[in-house]
Amino acid sequence: MQNTRIILNQRPLGTPTSECWKIETMAVPEIAEGEVLVKTKYISIDPAMRGWMNDSKSYIKPVELGDTMRALAIAEVVASKNPKYHVGEFVSTATGVQEYAISEGKDFVKVDPKIFPLPAYLGTLGMSGLTAYFGLLDTGQPKEGETVVVSGAAGAVGSVVGQIAKIKGCKVVGIAGGQDKCDYVVNQLGFDACIDYKAGNLRKNLKEVCADGVDVYFDNVGGEILDTVLTLINKKARIVICGAISQYNATKPEGPKNYLSLLVNRARMEGIVVFDNAARYGEAAKEMAGWILEGKLNANFQVEKGGIKAFPETLMKLFAGENTGKMVLEVDA
Amino acid sequence: MQNTRIILNQRPLGTPTSECWKIETMAVPEIAEGEVLVKTKYISIDPAMRGWMNDSKSYIKPVELGDTMRALAIAEVVASKNPKYHVGEFVSTATGVQEYAISEGKDFVKVDPKIFPLPAYLGTLGMSGLTAYFGLLDTGQPKEGETVVVSGAAGAVGSVVGQIAKIKGCKVVGIAGGQDKCDYVVNQLGFDACIDYKAGNLRKNLKEVCADGVDVYFDNVGGEILDTVLTLINKKARIVICGAISQYNATKPEGPKNYLSLLVNRARMEGIVVFDNAARYGEAAKEMAGWILEGKLNANFQVEKGGIKAFPETLMKLFAGENTGKMVLEVDA
């Protein structure tokens, strides 16, 4: 049995190029006592992956050169010498970008394809959804009737943020790239409005729909969009810094030049990392699963084809904004 | 009796020039029933004045063109038709930049020159000290043993922030411009260390003295110093945005390009405006007065001479960083 994997071959300067990756195929070794062999079904494609490729201090260690690229995945148990896991079961685990992985199962979370489609466990019920849940509720602290603005509104995290804010009784305005995404966000996800930042006049359009100002801004993109929203925040607003996809491939990152709006408005800008809430993942996932089953939360995802070798171009699609909902790479249907 | 006052004549673009001001002298009118005539003794010279000169939405209305420039002051009652105030009493009030003012006394707070020198009521016991008190304690939330870094450490607010942080059992590191100021901050105010940002190598020097990282950063300056400290913050750090004197005269303000350190460190950046704490001014001033009398808090100030007409150049001295402690303009000794 052969395992194909994608190795980090070179650190990118700016946008990752094909030189960053090496594809390697090798035999899958035998598993030892206590180990499990899993076959990757779906790989989670995340903006955070770009950060893991850098050799800099962050909330998690960088991927080492020569190592399998880090990735969360849904995998199927295909061999087991561990009494806790049985052939045919599905688990959520960080296999990395490879077809097979061997593990003692310590980070495994069993998932059931009969309840939700497998990609949902990487999206709304996975790290993306948990990031949205804790980032919005704990850090954003939206109150009923407040206006919540979300960038990357059609993305894996943003789409969940906006839907949870609606469940909590807020007015929800998305920002997304392109009219199709905006229509999707309003018609399929139930946001009150969504502004296409690519159409120009972002500030004017946003101001018009946020007639009472912005109380919570959940930022996934950074750059000019963050700067624009900063000019529209209310007193005591909360800005959740979840990501900055506009900056990850920038060689000269830009800071929010309107940050003094925080002073004028006694507002707060706070960064979040979902891992800090690990003890409460179960509780949050259970609540979100309930919302999905009640039809209040659309667990949207987008499946990319091409198998493990398609990983490099799939990641670039994410940075080009070519997804609505969680993007996953199908490794084995 | 003649009143000389400074009028805002033109809004500045960048650094205020002499064209921004007009000096006017006119007769002092008679006071009506219920009114008080006060003579300005000391005017508070504040970085915030630069913001009040702009015609933009802020935490307070801009000064209108043709109006007396706004200023906090200590004044002496020289005539009164209000039973609450008597000739010879001293009050803290917003007279504006003028020698005399007529008021119904609604914003007056009586101050006693026998307890503290009058300028202290504009500095440590005035808005500067209250800003330090609430900004550090409520927003910075320093805990015993944590490392607190303060920029503008020799300034009116920074000098109080550092001293309160010492009272609370923190390790306190200042950032100031020039070795003299740094010596002053360490030797006279009791900071554990102070780094001269003008000497270069700010990051290296700061990292060396903040061996355990930075838990609270109280920022009065913005710009490169804020960006440097952002690279040294600890997990869950609190950055208090009190001001950005490096940016106030900039025509192209710069944002903190390292703001994603907030994400990596799940840290918070929060703006403060002292007015929000008006209900607690008395309690805070009382506690600080106690610290001064116990010798724990040095109520430092710097008196500039030249009378009311010296206001424009005195304000520029503040922006040139030519003060240690609170800068006040003596209007009438």
PDB file of C-alpha atoms in Angstrom, chain B residues 112-240:
ATOM      1  CA  ASP B 112      -6.966  74.078  47.696  1.00  0.00           C
ATOM      2  CA  PRO B 113      -3.433  75.462  47.108  1.00  0.00           C
ATOM      3  CA  LYS B 114      -2.610  74.800  50.764  1.00  0.00           C
ATOM      4  CA  ILE B 115      -2.791  71.040  50.206  1.00  0.00           C
ATOM      5  CA  PHE B 116      -1.141  70.688  46.783  1.00  0.00           C
ATOM      6  CA  PRO B 117       0.488  73.198  44.408  1.00  0.00           C
ATOM      7  CA  LEU B 118      -2.131  74.447  41.919  1.00  0.00           C
ATOM      8  CA  PRO B 119      -0.565  72.789  38.805  1.00  0.00           C
ATOM      9  CA  ALA B 120      -0.930  69.370  40.485  1.00  0.00           C
ATOM     10  CA  TYR B 121      -4.698  69.760  40.140  1.00  0.00           C
ATOM     11  CA  LEU B 122      -4.241  69.857  36.364  1.00  0.00           C
ATOM     12  CA  GLY B 123      -1.736  67.002  36.320  1.00  0.00           C
ATOM     13  CA  THR B 124      -1.689  64.067  38.702  1.00  0.00           C
ATOM     14  CA  LEU B 125      -4.930  65.145  40.380  1.00  0.00           C
ATOM     15  CA  GLY B 126      -6.503  66.365  37.128  1.00  0.00           C
ATOM     16  CA  MET B 127      -7.455  64.804  33.819  1.00  0.00           C
ATOM     17  CA  SER B 128      -3.941  63.466  33.200  1.00  0.00           C
ATOM     18  CA  GLY B 129      -3.832  61.570  36.458  1.00  0.00           C
ATOM     19  CA  LEU B 130      -7.411  60.358  36.142  1.00  0.00           C
ATOM     20  CA  THR B 131      -6.677  59.131  32.613  1.00  0.00           C
ATOM     21  CA  ALA B 132      -3.707  57.206  33.957  1.00  0.00           C
ATOM     22  CA  TYR B 133      -5.714  55.804  36.867  1.00  0.00           C
ATOM     23  CA  PHE B 134      -8.737  54.523  34.951  1.00  0.00           C
ATOM     24  CA  GLY B 135      -6.823  53.586  31.815  1.00  0.00           C
ATOM     25  CA  LEU B 136      -4.292  51.493  33.692  1.00  0.00           C
ATOM     26  CA  LEU B 137      -6.482  49.959  36.367  1.00  0.00           C
ATOM     27  CA  ASP B 138      -9.785  49.397  34.520  1.00  0.00           C
ATOM     28  CA  THR B 139      -8.555  48.745  30.993  1.00  0.00           C
ATOM     29  CA  GLY B 140      -4.979  47.563  31.529  1.00  0.00           C
ATOM     30  CA  GLN B 141      -5.942  45.412  34.521  1.00  0.00           C
ATOM     31  CA  PRO B 142      -2.373  44.875  35.738  1.00  0.00           C
ATOM     32  CA  LYS B 143      -1.788  42.017  38.148  1.00  0.00           C
ATOM     33  CA  GLU B 144       0.945  41.888  40.755  1.00  0.00           C
ATOM     34  CA  GLY B 145       4.186  40.639  39.249  1.00  0.00           C
ATOM     35  CA  GLU B 146       3.228  41.434  35.672  1.00  0.00           C
ATOM     36  CA  THR B 147       5.360  43.588  33.393  1.00  0.00           C
ATOM     37  CA  VAL B 148       3.833  46.951  32.472  1.00  0.00           C
ATOM     38  CA  VAL B 149       5.401  49.052  29.704  1.00  0.00           C
ATOM     39  CA  VAL B 150       4.499  52.743  29.337  1.00  0.00           C
ATOM     40  CA  SER B 151       5.430  55.053  26.479  1.00  0.00           C
ATOM     41  CA  GLY B 152       5.654  58.789  27.009  1.00  0.00           C
ATOM     42  CA  ALA B 153       6.934  57.670  30.408  1.00  0.00           C
ATOM     43  CA  ALA B 154       8.099  61.118  31.475  1.00  0.00           C
ATOM     44  CA  GLY B 155       4.874  62.739  30.307  1.00  0.00           C
ATOM     45  CA  ALA B 156       1.826  63.840  32.268  1.00  0.00           C
ATOM     46  CA  VAL B 157      -0.089  60.587  31.876  1.00  0.00           C
ATOM     47  CA  GLY B 158       2.779  58.107  31.448  1.00  0.00           C
ATOM     48  CA  SER B 159       4.571  59.218  34.593  1.00  0.00           C
ATOM     49  CA  VAL B 160       1.441  58.544  36.661  1.00  0.00           C
ATOM     50  CA  VAL B 161       0.690  55.224  34.925  1.00  0.00           C
ATOM     51  CA  GLY B 162       4.111  53.871  35.804  1.00  0.00           C
ATOM     52  CA  GLN B 163       3.938  54.989  39.395  1.00  0.00           C
ATOM     53  CA  ILE B 164       0.494  53.463  39.932  1.00  0.00           C
ATOM     54  CA  ALA B 165       1.705  50.226  38.346  1.00  0.00           C
ATOM     55  CA  LYS B 166       4.589  50.194  40.852  1.00  0.00           C
ATOM     56  CA  ILE B 167       2.109  50.741  43.700  1.00  0.00           C
ATOM     57  CA  LYS B 168       0.214  47.703  42.363  1.00  0.00           C
ATOM     58  CA  GLY B 169       3.342  45.535  42.517  1.00  0.00           C
ATOM     59  CA  CYS B 170       4.195  45.370  38.819  1.00  0.00           C
ATOM     60  CA  LYS B 171       7.532  45.502  37.090  1.00  0.00           C
ATOM     61  CA  VAL B 172       7.446  48.831  35.272  1.00  0.00           C
ATOM     62  CA  VAL B 173       9.427  49.757  32.182  1.00  0.00           C
ATOM     63  CA  GLY B 174       9.164  53.205  30.637  1.00  0.00           C
ATOM     64  CA  ILE B 175       9.937  54.383  27.116  1.00  0.00           C
ATOM     65  CA  ALA B 176      10.986  58.030  26.772  1.00  0.00           C
ATOM     66  CA  GLY B 177      12.992  60.274  24.471  1.00  0.00           C
ATOM     67  CA  GLY B 178      16.472  61.061  25.745  1.00  0.00           C
ATOM     68  CA  GLN B 179      18.695  59.831  28.545  1.00  0.00           C
ATOM     69  CA  ASP B 180      17.770  62.719  30.861  1.00  0.00           C
ATOM     70  CA  LYS B 181      14.109  61.779  30.802  1.00  0.00           C
ATOM     71  CA  CYS B 182      14.957  58.119  31.315  1.00  0.00           C
ATOM     72  CA  ASP B 183      17.141  58.942  34.319  1.00  0.00           C
ATOM     73  CA  TYR B 184      14.357  61.076  35.719  1.00  0.00           C
ATOM     74  CA  VAL B 185      11.780  58.322  35.294  1.00  0.00           C
ATOM     75  CA  VAL B 186      13.937  55.740  37.047  1.00  0.00           C
ATOM     76  CA  ASN B 187      15.493  57.931  39.736  1.00  0.00           C
ATOM     77  CA  GLN B 188      12.662  60.294  40.592  1.00  0.00           C
ATOM     78  CA  LEU B 189       9.603  58.213  39.750  1.00  0.00           C
ATOM     79  CA  GLY B 190      10.877  54.760  40.693  1.00  0.00           C
ATOM     80  CA  PHE B 191      10.309  52.891  37.431  1.00  0.00           C
ATOM     81  CA  ASP B 192      12.380  49.689  37.236  1.00  0.00           C
ATOM     82  CA  ALA B 193      13.876  50.717  33.911  1.00  0.00           C
ATOM     83  CA  CYS B 194      13.378  53.222  31.113  1.00  0.00           C
ATOM     84  CA  ILE B 195      14.488  52.857  27.502  1.00  0.00           C
ATOM     85  CA  ASP B 196      15.546  55.864  25.431  1.00  0.00           C
ATOM     86  CA  TYR B 197      13.887  55.260  22.073  1.00  0.00           C
ATOM     87  CA  LYS B 198      16.019  57.966  20.473  1.00  0.00           C
ATOM     88  CA  ALA B 199      19.168  55.925  21.179  1.00  0.00           C
ATOM     89  CA  GLY B 200      18.113  53.239  18.670  1.00  0.00           C
ATOM     90  CA  ASN B 201      17.758  49.472  19.179  1.00  0.00           C
ATOM     91  CA  LEU B 202      14.448  49.937  20.982  1.00  0.00           C
ATOM     92  CA  ARG B 203      13.343  46.346  20.445  1.00  0.00           C
ATOM     93  CA  LYS B 204      16.610  44.820  21.616  1.00  0.00           C
ATOM     94  CA  ASN B 205      16.822  47.063  24.673  1.00  0.00           C
ATOM     95  CA  LEU B 206      13.193  46.575  25.580  1.00  0.00           C
ATOM     96  CA  LYS B 207      13.410  42.819  25.140  1.00  0.00           C
ATOM     97  CA  GLU B 208      16.399  42.714  27.458  1.00  0.00           C
ATOM     98  CA  VAL B 209      14.645  44.465  30.342  1.00  0.00           C
ATOM     99  CA  CYS B 210      11.285  42.765  29.713  1.00  0.00           C
ATOM    100  CA  ALA B 211      12.719  39.284  30.107  1.00  0.00           C
ATOM    101  CA  ASP B 212       9.255  37.844  30.824  1.00  0.00           C
ATOM    102  CA  GLY B 213       7.549  39.711  27.969  1.00  0.00           C
ATOM    103  CA  VAL B 214       4.992  42.497  28.178  1.00  0.00           C
ATOM    104  CA  ASP B 215       1.635  41.954  29.890  1.00  0.00           C
ATOM    105  CA  VAL B 216       0.273  45.490  29.785  1.00  0.00           C
ATOM    106  CA  TYR B 217       1.307  48.218  27.371  1.00  0.00           C
ATOM    107  CA  PHE B 218      -0.020  51.710  27.987  1.00  0.00           C
ATOM    108  CA  ASP B 219       0.456  53.606  24.737  1.00  0.00           C
ATOM    109  CA  ASN B 220       0.617  57.382  24.531  1.00  0.00           C
ATOM    110  CA  VAL B 221       2.616  57.643  21.321  1.00  0.00           C
ATOM    111  CA  GLY B 222       1.608  55.188  18.576  1.00  0.00           C
ATOM    112  CA  GLY B 223       3.774  54.790  15.483  1.00  0.00           C
ATOM    113  CA  GLU B 224       6.936  52.701  15.508  1.00  0.00           C
ATOM    114  CA  ILE B 225       7.017  52.368  19.277  1.00  0.00           C
ATOM    115  CA  LEU B 226       3.592  50.724  19.353  1.00  0.00           C
ATOM    116  CA  ASP B 227       4.687  48.451  16.521  1.00  0.00           C
ATOM    117  CA  THR B 228       7.817  47.455  18.397  1.00  0.00           C
ATOM    118  CA  VAL B 229       6.013  46.657  21.641  1.00  0.00           C
ATOM    119  CA  LEU B 230       3.481  44.572  19.692  1.00  0.00           C
ATOM    120  CA  THR B 231       6.316  42.153  18.882  1.00  0.00           C
ATOM    121  CA  LEU B 232       7.020  41.611  22.596  1.00  0.00           C
ATOM    122  CA  ILE B 233       3.580  41.120  24.124  1.00  0.00           C
ATOM    123  CA  ASN B 234       2.575  38.035  26.053  1.00  0.00           C
ATOM    124  CA  LYS B 235      -0.471  35.857  25.617  1.00  0.00           C
ATOM    125  CA  LYS B 236      -3.598  37.710  26.786  1.00  0.00           C
ATOM    126  CA  ALA B 237      -1.740  41.048  26.932  1.00  0.00           C
ATOM    127  CA  ARG B 238      -3.734  44.265  27.268  1.00  0.00           C
ATOM    128  CA  ILE B 239      -2.755  47.310  25.201  1.00  0.00           C
ATOM    129  CA  VAL B 240      -4.328  50.541  26.375  1.00  0.00           C
TER     130      VAL B 240
END
